[in-house]
Coordinates of C-alpha atoms (C1' of nucleotides) in Angstrom, one line a residue:
Chain A
M245 CA 5.6 -17.8 12.5
L246 CA 3.0 -16.2 14.9
Y247 CA 4.7 -13.5 17.2
I248 CA 3.5 -10.5 18.9
D249 CA 4.5 -7.3 19.5
F250 CA 3.4 -6.0 22.3
R251 CA 4.8 -2.8 22.3
N252 CA 2.6 -2.1 18.6
S253 CA -0.4 -0.5 19.6
K254 CA -2.2 -2.4 16.9
P255 CA -4.6 -4.7 19.1
I256 CA -3.1 -8.0 20.0
Y257 CA -5.9 -9.9 18.6
E258 CA -5.9 -7.8 15.3
Q259 CA -1.9 -9.0 14.7
I260 CA -2.9 -12.6 15.2
A261 CA -5.7 -11.8 12.8
D262 CA -3.7 -10.2 10.1
R263 CA -0.8 -12.5 10.7
I264 CA -3.2 -15.5 9.6
E265 CA -4.8 -13.9 7.2
E266 CA -1.3 -13.1 5.3
M267 CA -0.1 -16.0 6.1
T268 CA -3.6 -17.8 4.3
I269 CA -3.3 -15.6 1.0
Q270 CA 0.6 -17.1 0.8
G271 CA -0.4 -20.5 1.0
I272 CA 1.0 -21.4 4.4
Y273 CA -2.3 -23.1 5.4
K274 CA -3.7 -25.1 3.1
T275 CA -7.8 -25.3 3.1
D276 CA -9.6 -27.2 5.5
E277 CA -6.4 -27.6 7.3
Q278 CA -7.0 -27.2 11.5
L279 CA -5.4 -24.1 13.3
P280 CA -4.3 -24.3 16.8
S281 CA -7.2 -24.5 19.5
I282 CA -7.5 -21.6 21.2
R283 CA -6.7 -22.5 24.5
Q284 CA -3.4 -24.3 22.9
L285 CA -2.7 -21.0 21.1
A286 CA -3.5 -18.8 23.9
M287 CA -1.1 -21.2 26.2
E288 CA 2.1 -20.8 23.6
L289 CA 1.7 -17.0 22.8
S290 CA 1.1 -16.5 27.2
I291 CA -2.6 -14.7 26.1
N292 CA -5.6 -14.7 27.3
P293 CA -7.6 -17.3 25.4
N294 CA -10.4 -14.3 25.0
T295 CA -7.8 -12.7 23.1
I296 CA -7.3 -15.4 20.9
Q297 CA -11.5 -15.8 20.8
K298 CA -11.4 -12.7 19.5
A299 CA -8.6 -13.1 16.7
Y300 CA -10.5 -16.2 15.4
S301 CA -14.1 -14.4 15.6
E302 CA -12.6 -11.7 13.2
L303 CA -11.0 -14.5 10.9
E304 CA -14.4 -16.2 10.9
N305 CA -16.4 -12.4 9.6
R306 CA -13.5 -12.1 7.2
N307 CA -14.6 -15.6 5.9
I308 CA -11.0 -17.0 6.2
I309 CA -11.9 -19.4 8.6
Y310 CA -14.6 -21.2 9.8
S311 CA -15.4 -23.1 13.3
V312 CA -16.8 -26.4 13.8
K313 CA -18.2 -26.7 18.0
G314 CA -16.1 -29.5 19.7
R315 CA -14.1 -29.9 16.7
G316 CA -11.6 -27.2 15.9
I317 CA -10.9 -24.1 13.6
F318 CA -10.3 -24.9 10.0
I319 CA -9.3 -22.6 6.9
S320 CA -12.0 -21.8 4.8
G321 CA -11.2 -22.2 0.7
N322 CA -11.9 -19.2 -1.2
H323 CA -8.1 -17.9 -1.4
E324 CA -8.5 -16.3 -4.4
E325 CA -11.3 -14.2 -3.9
L326 CA -9.4 -13.0 -0.8
K327 CA -6.7 -12.3 -2.8
N328 CA -8.4 -10.2 -5.2
K329 CA -9.9 -8.5 -2.2
K330 CA -6.7 -7.4 -0.7
I331 CA -5.0 -6.3 -3.5
L332 CA -7.5 -3.7 -4.1
E333 CA -7.4 -3.0 -0.7
F334 CA -3.7 -2.2 -1.2
K335 CA -4.2 -0.3 -4.9
N336 CA -6.8 2.2 -2.4
Q337 CA -4.3 2.8 0.2
V338 CA -1.5 3.4 -2.3
L339 CA -3.6 5.7 -4.0
S340 CA -4.7 7.1 -1.3
I341 CA -0.9 8.0 0.1
T342 CA 0.5 8.9 -3.1
K343 CA -2.4 11.9 -3.4
S344 CA -1.7 13.2 -0.1
A345 CA 1.8 13.7 -0.9
Q346 CA 0.9 15.0 -4.2
N347 CA -0.9 18.1 -2.2
L348 CA 2.5 18.5 -0.4
G349 CA 4.6 19.2 -3.5
I350 CA 5.8 15.5 -4.0
T351 CA 5.7 14.1 -7.3
K352 CA 4.5 10.8 -8.8
K353 CA 7.9 10.7 -10.5
Q354 CA 10.0 10.9 -7.1
I355 CA 7.7 8.4 -5.1
I356 CA 8.1 5.7 -8.0
S357 CA 12.0 6.1 -7.9
W358 CA 11.7 5.3 -3.9
I359 CA 9.7 2.0 -4.6
E360 CA 12.2 1.1 -7.6
E361 CA 15.6 2.0 -4.9
E362 CA 13.9 -0.6 -2.5
K363 CA 15.7 -3.8 -2.0
E364 CA 13.0 -6.4 -3.6
D365 CA 13.4 -9.3 -1.1
Chain B
M159 CA -11.1 24.2 4.7
L160 CA -10.9 22.7 8.4
Y161 CA -13.5 20.1 8.5
I162 CA -14.2 16.9 10.7
D163 CA -15.3 13.6 10.3
F164 CA -16.3 12.1 13.2
R165 CA -16.7 8.5 11.6
N166 CA -13.0 8.5 10.8
S167 CA -11.4 6.2 13.4
K168 CA -8.6 9.1 13.7
P169 CA -9.1 10.9 17.0
I170 CA -10.6 14.6 16.3
Y171 CA -7.3 16.4 17.8
E172 CA -5.2 14.7 15.4
Q173 CA -7.6 15.4 12.8
I174 CA -7.6 19.0 13.3
A175 CA -3.2 19.3 14.0
D176 CA -2.8 17.1 10.8
R177 CA -5.0 19.4 8.6
I178 CA -3.3 22.5 10.1
E179 CA -0.1 20.9 8.9
E180 CA -0.8 20.3 6.0
M181 CA -2.1 23.6 5.3
T182 CA 0.9 25.4 6.6
I183 CA 3.3 22.8 4.6
Q184 CA 0.8 24.0 1.3
G185 CA 1.8 27.4 2.0
I186 CA -2.4 28.3 3.1
Y187 CA -1.1 29.5 6.3
K188 CA 1.9 32.0 6.3
T189 CA 4.8 32.3 8.6
D190 CA 3.4 34.6 12.0
E191 CA 0.1 34.7 10.6
Q192 CA -2.3 34.1 13.5
L193 CA -4.6 31.1 14.0
P194 CA -8.3 31.6 15.5
S195 CA -8.3 31.4 19.1
I196 CA -9.2 28.0 21.3
R197 CA -12.8 29.1 21.9
Q198 CA -13.3 30.7 18.3
L199 CA -12.3 27.3 16.4
A200 CA -14.0 25.5 19.4
M201 CA -17.4 27.1 18.2
E202 CA -16.8 26.8 14.7
L203 CA -16.7 23.3 14.8
S204 CA -19.1 22.4 17.4
I205 CA -16.2 20.8 19.7
N206 CA -14.9 21.1 23.3
P207 CA -12.5 23.3 24.1
N208 CA -10.4 20.7 25.8
T209 CA -10.2 18.9 21.8
I210 CA -9.0 22.0 20.1
Q211 CA -6.3 22.7 23.1
K212 CA -4.8 19.5 22.4
A213 CA -4.5 19.9 18.6
Y214 CA -2.8 23.1 19.6
S215 CA -0.6 21.2 21.9
E216 CA 0.3 18.8 19.3
L217 CA 0.9 21.2 17.1
E218 CA 3.5 23.2 19.3
N219 CA 5.6 20.2 20.0
R220 CA 5.6 19.6 16.1
N221 CA 7.2 23.0 15.9
I222 CA 4.6 24.3 13.6
I223 CA 3.0 27.4 15.7
Y224 CA 4.1 29.3 19.1
S225 CA 1.7 30.7 21.3
V226 CA 2.1 34.3 22.7
K227 CA 0.7 34.4 25.9
G228 CA -2.6 37.1 26.2
R229 CA -2.2 37.5 22.3
G230 CA -2.9 34.0 20.7
I231 CA -1.2 31.5 18.7
F232 CA 0.9 32.2 15.4
I233 CA 2.7 30.0 12.6
S234 CA 6.4 29.7 13.1
G235 CA 8.5 29.5 10.4
N236 CA 10.7 26.5 9.6
H237 CA 8.6 25.0 6.8
E238 CA 11.7 23.8 4.7
E239 CA 12.4 21.4 7.6
L240 CA 9.2 20.7 8.4
K241 CA 8.3 19.9 4.9
N242 CA 11.9 17.6 4.6
K243 CA 10.8 15.9 7.7
K244 CA 7.0 15.0 6.3
I245 CA 8.6 14.0 3.2
L246 CA 10.6 11.2 5.0
E247 CA 7.5 10.3 6.5
F248 CA 5.6 9.5 3.5
K249 CA 8.4 7.9 1.8
N250 CA 8.4 5.4 5.0
Q251 CA 4.4 5.5 4.8
V252 CA 5.2 4.0 0.9
L253 CA 8.0 2.1 1.5
S254 CA 6.1 0.0 4.6
I255 CA 3.0 -0.4 2.5
T256 CA 5.0 -1.8 -0.5
K257 CA 6.6 -4.2 1.6
S258 CA 3.5 -5.7 2.9
A259 CA 2.5 -5.7 -0.4
Q260 CA 5.2 -7.8 -1.4
N261 CA 4.9 -10.5 0.9
L262 CA 1.3 -11.3 -0.6
G263 CA 3.2 -11.7 -4.2
I264 CA 2.5 -8.1 -5.7
T265 CA 5.2 -6.6 -7.8
K266 CA 7.0 -3.3 -7.4
K267 CA 5.8 -2.7 -11.4
Q268 CA 2.5 -3.6 -10.5
I269 CA 2.4 -0.9 -8.0
I270 CA 4.3 1.9 -9.8
S271 CA 1.6 0.7 -12.8
W272 CA -1.3 1.9 -10.9
I273 CA 0.7 5.0 -9.5
E274 CA 1.3 5.9 -13.1
E275 CA -2.1 5.5 -14.2
E276 CA -3.2 8.1 -11.7
K277 CA -4.7 10.9 -12.7
E278 CA -2.9 14.1 -11.7
D279 CA -4.6 16.9 -10.0
Chain C
M173 CA -28.2 -40.1 1.3
L174 CA -26.7 -39.1 4.5
Y175 CA -23.9 -36.7 4.4
I176 CA -22.8 -34.2 7.1
D177 CA -21.5 -30.8 6.5
F178 CA -19.1 -29.7 9.2
R179 CA -19.2 -26.4 8.0
N180 CA -22.6 -26.0 9.1
S181 CA -23.7 -24.6 13.0
K182 CA -26.1 -27.3 13.5
P183 CA -24.8 -30.0 15.5
I184 CA -23.9 -33.0 14.0
Y185 CA -25.9 -35.4 15.8
E186 CA -28.6 -33.0 14.8
Q187 CA -28.3 -33.3 11.4
I188 CA -28.0 -37.1 11.5
A189 CA -31.0 -37.4 13.4
D190 CA -32.7 -34.8 11.3
R191 CA -31.8 -36.3 8.2
I192 CA -33.1 -39.4 9.6
E193 CA -36.4 -38.3 10.7
E194 CA -36.9 -36.8 7.1
M195 CA -35.9 -39.9 5.5
T196 CA -38.6 -41.6 7.4
I197 CA -41.4 -39.7 6.9
Q198 CA -40.7 -39.9 2.9
G199 CA -41.2 -43.2 3.8
I200 CA -37.4 -43.8 2.3
Y201 CA -37.4 -46.5 5.7
K202 CA -40.0 -48.3 6.0
T203 CA -41.7 -49.7 9.3
D204 CA -39.4 -52.4 11.6
E205 CA -36.8 -51.6 8.9
Q206 CA -33.2 -52.0 10.9
L207 CA -31.0 -48.9 10.7
P208 CA -26.9 -49.4 10.5
S209 CA -25.4 -50.3 13.8
I210 CA -23.6 -47.0 15.9
R211 CA -20.3 -48.6 15.1
Q212 CA -20.9 -49.0 11.2
L213 CA -22.5 -45.9 10.8
A214 CA -19.4 -44.2 12.6
M215 CA -16.6 -45.9 10.3
E216 CA -19.0 -44.9 7.3
L217 CA -19.0 -40.9 8.3
S218 CA -15.8 -40.8 9.8
I219 CA -17.0 -39.9 13.2
N220 CA -16.9 -40.5 16.6
P221 CA -19.4 -43.5 17.9
N222 CA -20.6 -41.3 20.5
T223 CA -22.0 -38.8 18.2
I224 CA -24.2 -41.4 16.6
Q225 CA -25.3 -43.2 20.0
K226 CA -26.5 -39.2 20.5
A227 CA -28.3 -39.2 17.0
Y228 CA -29.9 -42.2 18.2
S229 CA -31.2 -41.4 21.9
E230 CA -32.5 -38.2 20.0
L231 CA -34.5 -40.3 17.7
E232 CA -35.8 -42.3 20.2
N233 CA -37.0 -39.9 22.3
R234 CA -39.2 -38.5 19.2
N235 CA -40.3 -41.7 18.6
I236 CA -38.8 -42.3 15.6
I237 CA -37.0 -45.3 16.5
Y238 CA -36.6 -48.4 18.8
S239 CA -33.7 -50.4 19.9
V240 CA -33.5 -54.0 20.9
K241 CA -30.8 -54.7 23.2
G242 CA -28.5 -57.1 21.3
R243 CA -30.1 -56.8 18.3
G244 CA -30.1 -53.5 16.7
I245 CA -31.9 -50.4 16.3
F246 CA -35.6 -50.1 14.3
I247 CA -37.4 -47.8 12.6
S248 CA -41.2 -47.9 14.5
G249 CA -43.9 -47.1 12.8
N250 CA -46.3 -44.1 13.5
H251 CA -45.4 -42.1 11.2
E252 CA -49.4 -40.6 10.7
E253 CA -48.7 -38.9 14.5
L254 CA -45.2 -38.1 13.3
K255 CA -45.9 -36.6 10.2
N256 CA -48.6 -34.4 11.6
K257 CA -46.7 -33.4 14.5
K258 CA -43.7 -32.3 12.0
I259 CA -46.4 -30.4 9.6
L260 CA -47.2 -28.2 13.2
E261 CA -43.6 -27.6 13.6
F262 CA -43.6 -26.2 10.1
K263 CA -46.8 -23.7 10.3
N264 CA -45.3 -22.7 13.5
Q265 CA -41.9 -21.9 11.8
V266 CA -43.8 -20.2 8.9
L267 CA -45.9 -18.1 10.8
S268 CA -43.1 -17.0 13.0
I269 CA -40.8 -16.1 9.9
T270 CA -44.0 -14.0 8.4
K271 CA -44.7 -12.2 11.4
S272 CA -41.1 -10.9 11.8
A273 CA -41.0 -10.2 7.9
Q274 CA -44.5 -7.9 8.7
N275 CA -42.6 -5.9 11.4
L276 CA -40.3 -4.6 8.8
G277 CA -43.1 -3.9 6.3
I278 CA -43.1 -7.0 4.1
T279 CA -46.6 -7.8 3.3
K280 CA -48.3 -11.2 3.5
K281 CA -48.9 -10.9 -0.4
Q282 CA -45.5 -10.5 -1.0
I283 CA -44.3 -13.3 1.0
I284 CA -47.2 -15.7 -0.6
S285 CA -46.1 -14.4 -4.5
W286 CA -42.4 -15.9 -3.3
I287 CA -43.7 -18.8 -2.8
E288 CA -45.9 -18.8 -5.6
E289 CA -42.8 -18.1 -8.4
E290 CA -40.8 -20.8 -6.8
K291 CA -40.3 -23.6 -9.2
E292 CA -42.0 -27.0 -7.9
D293 CA -39.5 -29.8 -7.3
Chain D
M246 CA -38.8 -1.6 24.0
L247 CA -35.9 -3.3 24.4
Y248 CA -35.7 -6.5 26.6
I249 CA -34.5 -10.1 27.0
D250 CA -35.4 -13.3 27.3
F251 CA -33.2 -15.1 29.1
R252 CA -34.9 -18.2 28.5
N253 CA -34.1 -17.8 24.6
S254 CA -30.8 -20.0 23.6
K255 CA -30.6 -17.2 21.2
P256 CA -27.2 -15.6 22.9
I257 CA -28.0 -12.2 24.8
Y258 CA -25.7 -10.2 22.4
E259 CA -27.5 -11.0 19.1
Q260 CA -31.0 -10.5 21.1
I261 CA -30.0 -7.2 21.6
A262 CA -28.4 -6.3 18.3
D263 CA -31.3 -8.2 16.3
R264 CA -33.7 -6.3 18.1
I265 CA -31.8 -2.6 17.2
E266 CA -31.5 -3.8 14.2
E267 CA -35.1 -4.2 13.5
M268 CA -36.1 -1.0 15.3
T269 CA -33.7 1.0 12.8
I270 CA -35.1 -0.5 10.0
Q271 CA -38.4 0.2 11.3
G272 CA -37.1 3.8 11.2
I273 CA -37.6 4.3 15.3
Y274 CA -33.9 5.3 15.4
K275 CA -33.0 7.8 13.2
T276 CA -29.9 8.7 11.2
D277 CA -27.0 9.7 13.1
E278 CA -29.1 9.4 16.7
Q279 CA -27.1 8.3 19.6
L280 CA -27.7 5.2 21.4
P281 CA -27.4 4.6 25.1
S282 CA -23.8 4.2 26.1
I283 CA -22.7 0.8 26.7
R284 CA -22.4 1.0 30.8
Q285 CA -25.9 2.5 30.8
L286 CA -27.7 0.0 28.8
A287 CA -25.6 -2.6 30.7
M288 CA -27.0 -0.7 33.7
E289 CA -30.7 -1.1 32.4
L290 CA -30.6 -4.3 31.1
S291 CA -28.9 -5.8 34.4
I292 CA -26.4 -7.1 32.3
N293 CA -22.5 -7.4 31.8
P294 CA -20.9 -4.0 29.6
N295 CA -18.5 -6.4 27.9
T296 CA -21.8 -8.3 26.4
I297 CA -23.6 -5.3 25.1
Q298 CA -20.2 -4.0 23.9
K299 CA -20.3 -7.2 21.9
A300 CA -23.7 -6.8 20.6
Y301 CA -22.6 -3.0 19.3
S302 CA -19.6 -4.5 17.7
E303 CA -21.8 -7.0 15.9
L304 CA -24.1 -4.0 14.8
E305 CA -20.6 -2.6 13.5
N306 CA -19.9 -5.1 11.5
R307 CA -23.5 -5.1 10.2
N308 CA -22.8 -1.2 9.1
I309 CA -26.1 -0.6 10.9
I310 CA -24.2 1.7 13.6
Y311 CA -20.7 3.3 13.7
S312 CA -19.1 4.4 17.0
V313 CA -16.7 6.9 18.2
K314 CA -14.2 6.9 20.9
G315 CA -15.0 9.2 23.9
R316 CA -18.0 10.5 22.2
G317 CA -20.7 7.4 21.9
I318 CA -22.5 4.7 19.0
F319 CA -24.4 6.3 16.7
I320 CA -26.9 4.4 14.0
S321 CA -25.8 5.0 10.4
G322 CA -27.9 6.0 7.3
N323 CA -27.8 3.1 4.5
H324 CA -31.6 2.3 5.5
E325 CA -32.3 1.4 2.3
E326 CA -30.0 -0.6 1.4
L327 CA -30.1 -2.4 4.8
K328 CA -34.0 -3.0 4.6
N329 CA -33.4 -4.5 0.8
K330 CA -30.6 -6.9 2.3
K331 CA -33.0 -8.2 4.8
I332 CA -36.1 -8.4 2.7
L333 CA -33.6 -10.9 0.6
E334 CA -32.3 -12.6 3.6
F335 CA -36.6 -13.3 4.7
K336 CA -37.2 -14.5 0.8
N337 CA -34.1 -17.3 1.4
Q338 CA -35.6 -18.3 4.5
V339 CA -39.0 -18.7 3.3
L340 CA -38.3 -20.5 0.5
S341 CA -35.8 -22.7 2.1
I342 CA -38.8 -23.9 4.3
T343 CA -41.2 -24.3 1.9
K344 CA -38.7 -26.0 0.1
S345 CA -37.8 -28.9 3.1
A346 CA -41.9 -28.6 3.4
Q347 CA -42.3 -30.1 -0.4
N348 CA -40.1 -32.6 0.7
L349 CA -42.6 -33.6 3.4
G350 CA -45.2 -33.9 1.0
I351 CA -46.8 -30.5 2.2
T352 CA -48.2 -28.7 -1.1
K353 CA -47.1 -24.8 -1.9
K354 CA -51.0 -24.4 -1.7
Q355 CA -51.4 -25.2 2.1
I356 CA -48.4 -23.3 3.2
I357 CA -50.3 -19.8 1.4
S358 CA -53.4 -20.9 3.2
W359 CA -51.7 -20.8 6.4
I360 CA -50.4 -17.1 5.9
E361 CA -53.5 -16.0 4.6
E362 CA -55.3 -17.0 7.7
E363 CA -53.0 -15.6 9.6
K364 CA -54.2 -12.2 11.7
E365 CA -52.7 -9.0 9.8
D366 CA -50.9 -6.8 12.5
Chain E
dG263 C1' -17.8 11.0 31.0
dT264 C1' -17.5 7.7 26.1
dG265 C1' -15.7 3.3 23.8
dG266 C1' -12.1 -0.5 23.1
dT267 C1' -8.7 -4.2 24.7
dC268 C1' -7.7 -7.2 28.0
dT269 C1' -6.9 -10.8 31.7
dA270 C1' -9.2 -14.0 35.0
dG271 C1' -12.2 -17.4 35.4
dA272 C1' -16.6 -19.9 34.7
dC273 C1' -20.5 -22.3 32.2
dC274 C1' -22.6 -24.5 28.6
dA275 C1' -23.1 -27.8 24.2
dC276 C1' -20.8 -30.5 21.5
dG277 C1' -17.5 -34.5 19.9
Chain F
dG111 C1' -10.9 -32.3 24.3
dT112 C1' -13.2 -28.7 21.6
dG113 C1' -15.2 -23.5 20.6
dG114 C1' -19.0 -20.1 22.5
dT115 C1' -21.2 -17.3 25.9
dC116 C1' -21.1 -14.6 29.5
dT117 C1' -19.4 -12.3 34.3
dA118 C1' -16.1 -9.1 36.6
dG119 C1' -12.7 -5.9 36.8
dA120 C1' -8.9 -3.9 35.1
dC121 C1' -6.6 -0.4 32.0
dC122 C1' -6.1 3.4 27.9
dA123 C1' -6.8 6.6 24.8
dC124 C1' -10.0 10.7 23.8
dT125 C1' -14.2 14.0 24.7

DNA sequence: GTGGTCTAGACCACG
DNA sequence: GTGGTCTAGACCACT
C-alpha cells in the first residue's frame, strides 16, 4: 500500500506525501481517520523518523492532514476541493506536454490515438 | 531564442541542452551548422562557462552535436532518428500522466477532450 | 458550553482552562459553585483524565478555582481582580499587534476604523 | 537586523522566517536580491544549518523567496499581493481579539482609546 | 561554493 | 505513547 522506490530520484518524503494524497483522493483514507504515527511508519519503512515528519509536514501544508500534538495525525476532510485542484493540475500538465509536442510536429490526432490505444485499467 | 529561467528547478545546463535539441529538431539549426563557442554563449547568457560546457557535453552524449578541436562545435545530422526518439519520449510522458490521472478517476475521454479543445498554434 | 477543537494547535488543557476562566469572568459560574469532577468531565468530553487534571491545576494556579480534598472543585471569588488582570492582558495583546501592524505601514487610524466597522454582538 | 530570542517560545526557524518576511514587506529586501547562504547565516547566528534551511523552506512556501540550486536564495517580487494578504491577516487578528474582549465586557470605545494613547513610532 | 535530502540522536510539550 | 524542534554530520547535484 505504501512502498518506497529508493532508485527513484524523487525524494522519499515526496513519494510518501504523494502516495498518501493519492490514496486520500481515491477515498481509501476517510475524513478524521488516523494515520500511522511518525515512529511507527518510520519503523515499517525502515526510514528515519525525520523523513516521515517531513512527509507529514508537506501534507499538512497541502491541507490534506492535520496533526494534534500528543494524539497523532489525521486526515482532514475537504476531499472534493482537493480533487478539483488535482484535476486542474493534470489538465495543465497534459496541455503543456501536448504544446511541446506540437512544437516538434506531433499532431493532436497522434497524441489522442496514443491515449485511445492505451489499456484501460 | 535561447533564454534561461533561473527560477525553474530544472538545471541550467539541462535547460540549455533541451532548448538546443528542440531547435535542432524543429530545423532551426541545420546539419553541420556551427554553434556559438562556450565562452561566447557564457558571456551572452551571463553564465559560468562550466555550465555551458556541461550542456554541450550533454548534447554530445545525445549525438546532437559534435565538436572539432580548435574549430568549434557543430550540429550533427541524424535528425530523423533523433526525432523518433523524442516522439517515443513524449508518448511515454503522455501515457504516464494519463495513467496517474486514471488513478484519480479521470477518464481517457476527458483527457482527450482537453486536448481537442486546445487552440492549435 | 464546553467544547474542544482538536484541530486547534492550542493544547486541550489550555482550551478547557481558558474557556472556564472566560465563563467565570462572564458570571456564568458563580462564587463557590462546584465544577464537574475530573472523571465526569473526562467522560463527557471523551478525554484523558490527566488532561482535565492539568486544566484544573492551571486554573488553580490562576486562582480561579480551589479544590477541597474529598469534596470537589469550586469557583473562587476574586472575580474583580481576575477581570482587571484579564483586561491588562488584552490591552497588551492589542498594543503588540498594532505595533507589528505599524511596522508594515498600517496606520492606527485604519486599525481603529476596522474595529468601529465591526458589528457589535 | 536579524537576531534571535532564544527565550521566546516561538521556534527559531519561525522567528527568522517572520523577520525576513517583515523586512521584505517593508522594502528592506528588493526583488531578486540575494539572501545570505544557509551556511553563512548559520555561522552568523550560531545556529545549525538545518534550522536555517527550514526557515528558508517556510519562506519558499509563503512565496516570499525562491531558491536556485548551486546559486543561492533570492527574494521573489510579488510584494504588493503579499502585503495585502498580511494586512488581511492583521485585520482578522484585531477583530478576533476585540471580539473576545467584548465577551468580557470591554467596550470597543475602550479598546480604541488604548490604541490612540499609544505612542506612534 | 550553493541548496536539498537524509540519517542519528536528543529534548520538549502534550495526552 | 504522540508530534515538533533542534543539532551534528553526511552525501548529492549543480555552479
